[in-house]
Amino acid sequence: MTLSAAPPFVPLPPAPRKYSAADIYFFLEAGLFDPEAKFELLDGEIVPMSPKGRHHEVMREQIEDWLRQPWTQAFNIIREHTLKLDDGTLLEPDFLLYDAARRIADAPLMGGDIRLAIKVADSSWSYDTRAKAAKYAAFAIPEYWALHAVKRSARIHRAPSAGQWADKRDAAAGEALSPLCAPSATLRL
């Protein structure tokens, strides 16, 4: 028996221009995208996302356990939230932490609301640590962690300035990671 993989999207004509967040929401509501399709919108370009493998989910489970600790009471934690940074960008970090008093019902999250964005990556490592990291910096998200699911390493981005990170460092597997918003909270991958 031969299985054929269905394309993630219903074929669309080439875009005469870049897509906007409004376009994407319209396409979704109109059923023009497969509801199971995984993608992000970065500067008007649709970026397909790979399916999540076992390593990805193992690391997500570890982070979930870490986020159940008492230190998180000062924060709201949202998982796989579609974050609209501008009209041409819809990103889906694995985890976002923001102040407990802040409510999404009051207004959409903005870069300055977020204390820590976490992305678990494998095949998307280059995209997550370059283009996506630059976009988070441009919107003044104070700290962004890209965690490599297979290597169990991290790239820590801090101190956004003019669309770049003033502080960027790699952490090896097993090294202690602590977010700026909760310096006593330690995670080891």
mmCIF file of N, CA and C in Angstrom, residues 8-68:
data_model
loop_
_atom_site.group_PDB
_atom_site.id
_atom_site.type_symbol
_atom_site.label_atom_id
_atom_site.label_comp_id
_atom_site.label_asym_id
_atom_site.label_seq_id
_atom_site.Cartn_x
_atom_site.Cartn_y
_atom_site.Cartn_z
ATOM 1 N N PRO A 8 0.331 20.498 2.757
ATOM 2 C CA PRO A 8 -0.265 21.145 3.920
ATOM 3 C C PRO A 8 -1.279 22.233 3.554
ATOM 4 N N PHE A 9 -1.199 22.755 2.334
ATOM 5 C CA PHE A 9 -2.080 23.837 1.944
ATOM 6 C C PHE A 9 -2.797 23.486 0.656
ATOM 7 N N VAL A 10 -3.989 24.024 0.508
ATOM 8 C CA VAL A 10 -4.655 23.970 -0.791
ATOM 9 C C VAL A 10 -3.814 24.871 -1.694
ATOM 10 N N PRO A 11 -3.457 24.436 -2.905
ATOM 11 C CA PRO A 11 -2.600 25.278 -3.748
ATOM 12 C C PRO A 11 -3.215 26.659 -3.975
ATOM 13 N N LEU A 12 -2.408 27.662 -3.760
ATOM 14 C CA LEU A 12 -2.826 29.039 -3.983
ATOM 15 C C LEU A 12 -1.990 29.615 -5.114
ATOM 16 N N PRO A 13 -2.543 30.561 -5.846
ATOM 17 C CA PRO A 13 -1.717 31.191 -6.884
ATOM 18 C C PRO A 13 -0.570 31.950 -6.237
ATOM 19 N N PRO A 14 0.484 32.190 -6.983
ATOM 20 C CA PRO A 14 1.595 32.954 -6.420
ATOM 21 C C PRO A 14 1.085 34.291 -5.883
ATOM 22 N N ALA A 15 1.611 34.668 -4.753
ATOM 23 C CA ALA A 15 1.166 35.911 -4.124
ATOM 24 C C ALA A 15 1.657 37.112 -4.919
ATOM 25 N N PRO A 16 0.734 38.025 -5.277
ATOM 26 C CA PRO A 16 1.164 39.238 -5.975
ATOM 27 C C PRO A 16 1.878 40.189 -5.022
ATOM 28 N N ARG A 17 1.756 39.900 -3.751
ATOM 29 C CA ARG A 17 2.393 40.706 -2.712
ATOM 30 C C ARG A 17 2.626 39.795 -1.517
ATOM 31 N N LYS A 18 3.241 40.300 -0.505
ATOM 32 C CA LYS A 18 3.428 39.512 0.709
ATOM 33 C C LYS A 18 2.082 39.357 1.413
ATOM 34 N N TYR A 19 1.945 38.295 2.184
ATOM 35 C CA TYR A 19 0.712 38.064 2.922
ATOM 36 C C TYR A 19 0.701 38.882 4.207
ATOM 37 N N SER A 20 -0.492 39.208 4.654
ATOM 38 C CA SER A 20 -0.659 39.895 5.930
ATOM 39 C C SER A 20 -1.299 38.929 6.914
ATOM 40 N N ALA A 21 -1.263 39.293 8.175
ATOM 41 C CA ALA A 21 -1.945 38.488 9.187
ATOM 42 C C ALA A 21 -3.427 38.392 8.853
ATOM 43 N N ALA A 22 -4.019 39.492 8.381
ATOM 44 C CA ALA A 22 -5.442 39.478 8.002
ATOM 45 C C ALA A 22 -5.691 38.475 6.874
ATOM 46 N N ASP A 23 -4.779 38.395 5.904
ATOM 47 C CA ASP A 23 -4.911 37.405 4.824
ATOM 48 C C ASP A 23 -4.943 35.993 5.406
ATOM 49 N N ILE A 24 -4.021 35.715 6.313
ATOM 50 C CA ILE A 24 -3.914 34.373 6.890
ATOM 51 C C ILE A 24 -5.194 34.032 7.651
ATOM 52 N N TYR A 25 -5.689 34.963 8.451
ATOM 53 C CA TYR A 25 -6.938 34.708 9.185
ATOM 54 C C TYR A 25 -8.100 34.475 8.215
ATOM 55 N N PHE A 26 -8.142 35.224 7.125
ATOM 56 C CA PHE A 26 -9.188 35.019 6.114
ATOM 57 C C PHE A 26 -9.063 33.631 5.482
ATOM 58 N N PHE A 27 -7.843 33.254 5.087
ATOM 59 C CA PHE A 27 -7.624 31.942 4.467
ATOM 60 C C PHE A 27 -8.052 30.814 5.411
ATOM 61 N N LEU A 28 -7.734 30.966 6.690
ATOM 62 C CA LEU A 28 -8.109 29.955 7.671
ATOM 63 C C LEU A 28 -9.626 29.847 7.801
ATOM 64 N N GLU A 29 -10.286 30.993 7.925
ATOM 65 C CA GLU A 29 -11.750 31.001 8.070
ATOM 66 C C GLU A 29 -12.440 30.483 6.818
ATOM 67 N N ALA A 30 -11.859 30.726 5.660
ATOM 68 C CA ALA A 30 -12.446 30.283 4.392
ATOM 69 C C ALA A 30 -12.121 28.826 4.078
ATOM 70 N N GLY A 31 -11.307 28.189 4.915
ATOM 71 C CA GLY A 31 -10.963 26.792 4.688
ATOM 72 C C GLY A 31 -9.937 26.580 3.592
ATOM 73 N N LEU A 32 -9.158 27.603 3.276
ATOM 74 C CA LEU A 32 -8.152 27.482 2.222
ATOM 75 C C LEU A 32 -6.857 26.829 2.697
ATOM 76 N N PHE A 33 -6.685 26.716 3.998
ATOM 77 C CA PHE A 33 -5.538 26.009 4.558
ATOM 78 C C PHE A 33 -6.047 24.734 5.205
ATOM 79 N N ASP A 34 -5.268 23.691 5.092
ATOM 80 C CA ASP A 34 -5.560 22.465 5.820
ATOM 81 C C ASP A 34 -5.519 22.819 7.308
ATOM 82 N N PRO A 35 -6.543 22.461 8.065
ATOM 83 C CA PRO A 35 -6.551 22.828 9.485
ATOM 84 C C PRO A 35 -5.406 22.225 10.282
ATOM 85 N N GLU A 36 -4.784 21.195 9.763
ATOM 86 C CA GLU A 36 -3.647 20.573 10.441
ATOM 87 C C GLU A 36 -2.308 21.174 10.018
ATOM 88 N N ALA A 37 -2.327 22.089 9.067
ATOM 89 C CA ALA A 37 -1.083 22.685 8.569
ATOM 90 C C ALA A 37 -0.393 23.469 9.676
ATOM 91 N N LYS A 38 0.909 23.316 9.764
ATOM 92 C CA LYS A 38 1.722 24.038 10.734
ATOM 93 C C LYS A 38 2.614 25.002 9.973
ATOM 94 N N PHE A 39 2.472 26.279 10.275
ATOM 95 C CA PHE A 39 3.270 27.289 9.597
ATOM 96 C C PHE A 39 3.306 28.547 10.435
ATOM 97 N N GLU A 40 4.217 29.424 10.096
ATOM 98 C CA GLU A 40 4.286 30.756 10.675
ATOM 99 C C GLU A 40 4.334 31.743 9.525
ATOM 100 N N LEU A 41 4.066 32.980 9.838
ATOM 101 C CA LEU A 41 4.164 34.067 8.862
ATOM 102 C C LEU A 41 5.269 34.994 9.355
ATOM 103 N N LEU A 42 6.296 35.165 8.546
ATOM 104 C CA LEU A 42 7.415 36.026 8.922
ATOM 105 C C LEU A 42 7.648 37.038 7.823
ATOM 106 N N ASP A 43 7.427 38.288 8.137
ATOM 107 C CA ASP A 43 7.589 39.379 7.175
ATOM 108 C C ASP A 43 6.824 39.110 5.876
ATOM 109 N N GLY A 44 5.602 38.584 6.016
ATOM 110 C CA GLY A 44 4.739 38.357 4.864
ATOM 111 C C GLY A 44 4.957 37.054 4.129
ATOM 112 N N GLU A 45 5.937 36.275 4.553
ATOM 113 C CA GLU A 45 6.240 34.998 3.910
ATOM 114 C C GLU A 45 5.733 33.850 4.782
ATOM 115 N N ILE A 46 5.069 32.874 4.166
ATOM 116 C CA ILE A 46 4.622 31.695 4.885
ATOM 117 C C ILE A 46 5.809 30.745 5.035
ATOM 118 N N VAL A 47 6.082 30.357 6.283
ATOM 119 C CA VAL A 47 7.191 29.461 6.593
ATOM 120 C C VAL A 47 6.596 28.159 7.126
ATOM 121 N N PRO A 48 6.621 27.071 6.321
ATOM 122 C CA PRO A 48 6.080 25.795 6.804
ATOM 123 C C PRO A 48 6.896 25.268 7.986
ATOM 124 N N MET A 49 6.221 24.668 8.936
ATOM 125 C CA MET A 49 6.864 24.078 10.107
ATOM 126 C C MET A 49 6.808 22.563 9.986
ATOM 127 N N SER A 50 7.858 21.918 10.414
ATOM 128 C CA SER A 50 7.920 20.453 10.395
ATOM 129 C C SER A 50 7.041 19.886 11.504
ATOM 130 N N PRO A 51 6.570 18.658 11.325
ATOM 131 C CA PRO A 51 5.853 18.001 12.422
ATOM 132 C C PRO A 51 6.779 17.847 13.625
ATOM 133 N N LYS A 52 6.186 17.824 14.792
ATOM 134 C CA LYS A 52 6.965 17.694 16.017
ATOM 135 C C LYS A 52 7.281 16.228 16.258
ATOM 136 N N GLY A 53 8.545 15.950 16.443
ATOM 137 C CA GLY A 53 8.974 14.577 16.693
ATOM 138 C C GLY A 53 9.079 14.275 18.177
ATOM 139 N N ARG A 54 9.512 13.076 18.458
ATOM 140 C CA ARG A 54 9.606 12.605 19.835
ATOM 141 C C ARG A 54 10.542 13.467 20.678
ATOM 142 N N HIS A 55 11.716 13.824 20.150
ATOM 143 C CA HIS A 55 12.669 14.641 20.908
ATOM 144 C C HIS A 55 12.047 15.981 21.295
ATOM 145 N N HIS A 56 11.325 16.563 20.371
ATOM 146 C CA HIS A 56 10.653 17.839 20.626
ATOM 147 C C HIS A 56 9.690 17.694 21.799
ATOM 148 N N GLU A 57 8.879 16.654 21.769
ATOM 149 C CA GLU A 57 7.863 16.480 22.803
ATOM 150 C C GLU A 57 8.472 16.096 24.152
ATOM 151 N N VAL A 58 9.585 15.344 24.139
ATOM 152 C CA VAL A 58 10.278 15.015 25.388
ATOM 153 C C VAL A 58 10.773 16.302 26.051
ATOM 154 N N MET A 59 11.367 17.195 25.254
ATOM 155 C CA MET A 59 11.861 18.448 25.820
ATOM 156 C C MET A 59 10.706 19.331 26.284
ATOM 157 N N ARG A 60 9.632 19.381 25.517
ATOM 158 C CA ARG A 60 8.456 20.169 25.941
ATOM 159 C C ARG A 60 7.929 19.656 27.283
ATOM 160 N N GLU A 61 7.911 18.345 27.453
ATOM 161 C CA GLU A 61 7.442 17.773 28.717
ATOM 162 C C GLU A 61 8.346 18.221 29.871
ATOM 163 N N GLN A 62 9.649 18.238 29.644
ATOM 164 C CA GLN A 62 10.590 18.686 30.674
ATOM 165 C C GLN A 62 10.334 20.155 31.028
ATOM 166 N N ILE A 63 10.102 20.968 30.026
ATOM 167 C CA ILE A 63 9.837 22.389 30.284
ATOM 168 C C ILE A 63 8.508 22.557 31.011
ATOM 169 N N GLU A 64 7.515 21.775 30.630
ATOM 170 C CA GLU A 64 6.217 21.819 31.327
ATOM 171 C C GLU A 64 6.425 21.544 32.818
ATOM 172 N N ASP A 65 7.222 20.538 33.152
ATOM 173 C CA ASP A 65 7.493 20.232 34.560
ATOM 174 C C ASP A 65 8.154 21.415 35.258
ATOM 175 N N TRP A 66 9.118 22.035 34.597
ATOM 176 C CA TRP A 66 9.825 23.196 35.154
ATOM 177 C C TRP A 66 8.860 24.354 35.374
ATOM 178 N N LEU A 67 7.903 24.520 34.463
ATOM 179 C CA LEU A 67 6.953 25.627 34.561
ATOM 180 C C LEU A 67 5.836 25.381 35.579
ATOM 181 N N ARG A 68 5.832 24.211 36.193
ATOM 182 C CA ARG A 68 4.859 23.921 37.258
ATOM 183 C C ARG A 68 5.425 24.248 38.645
#
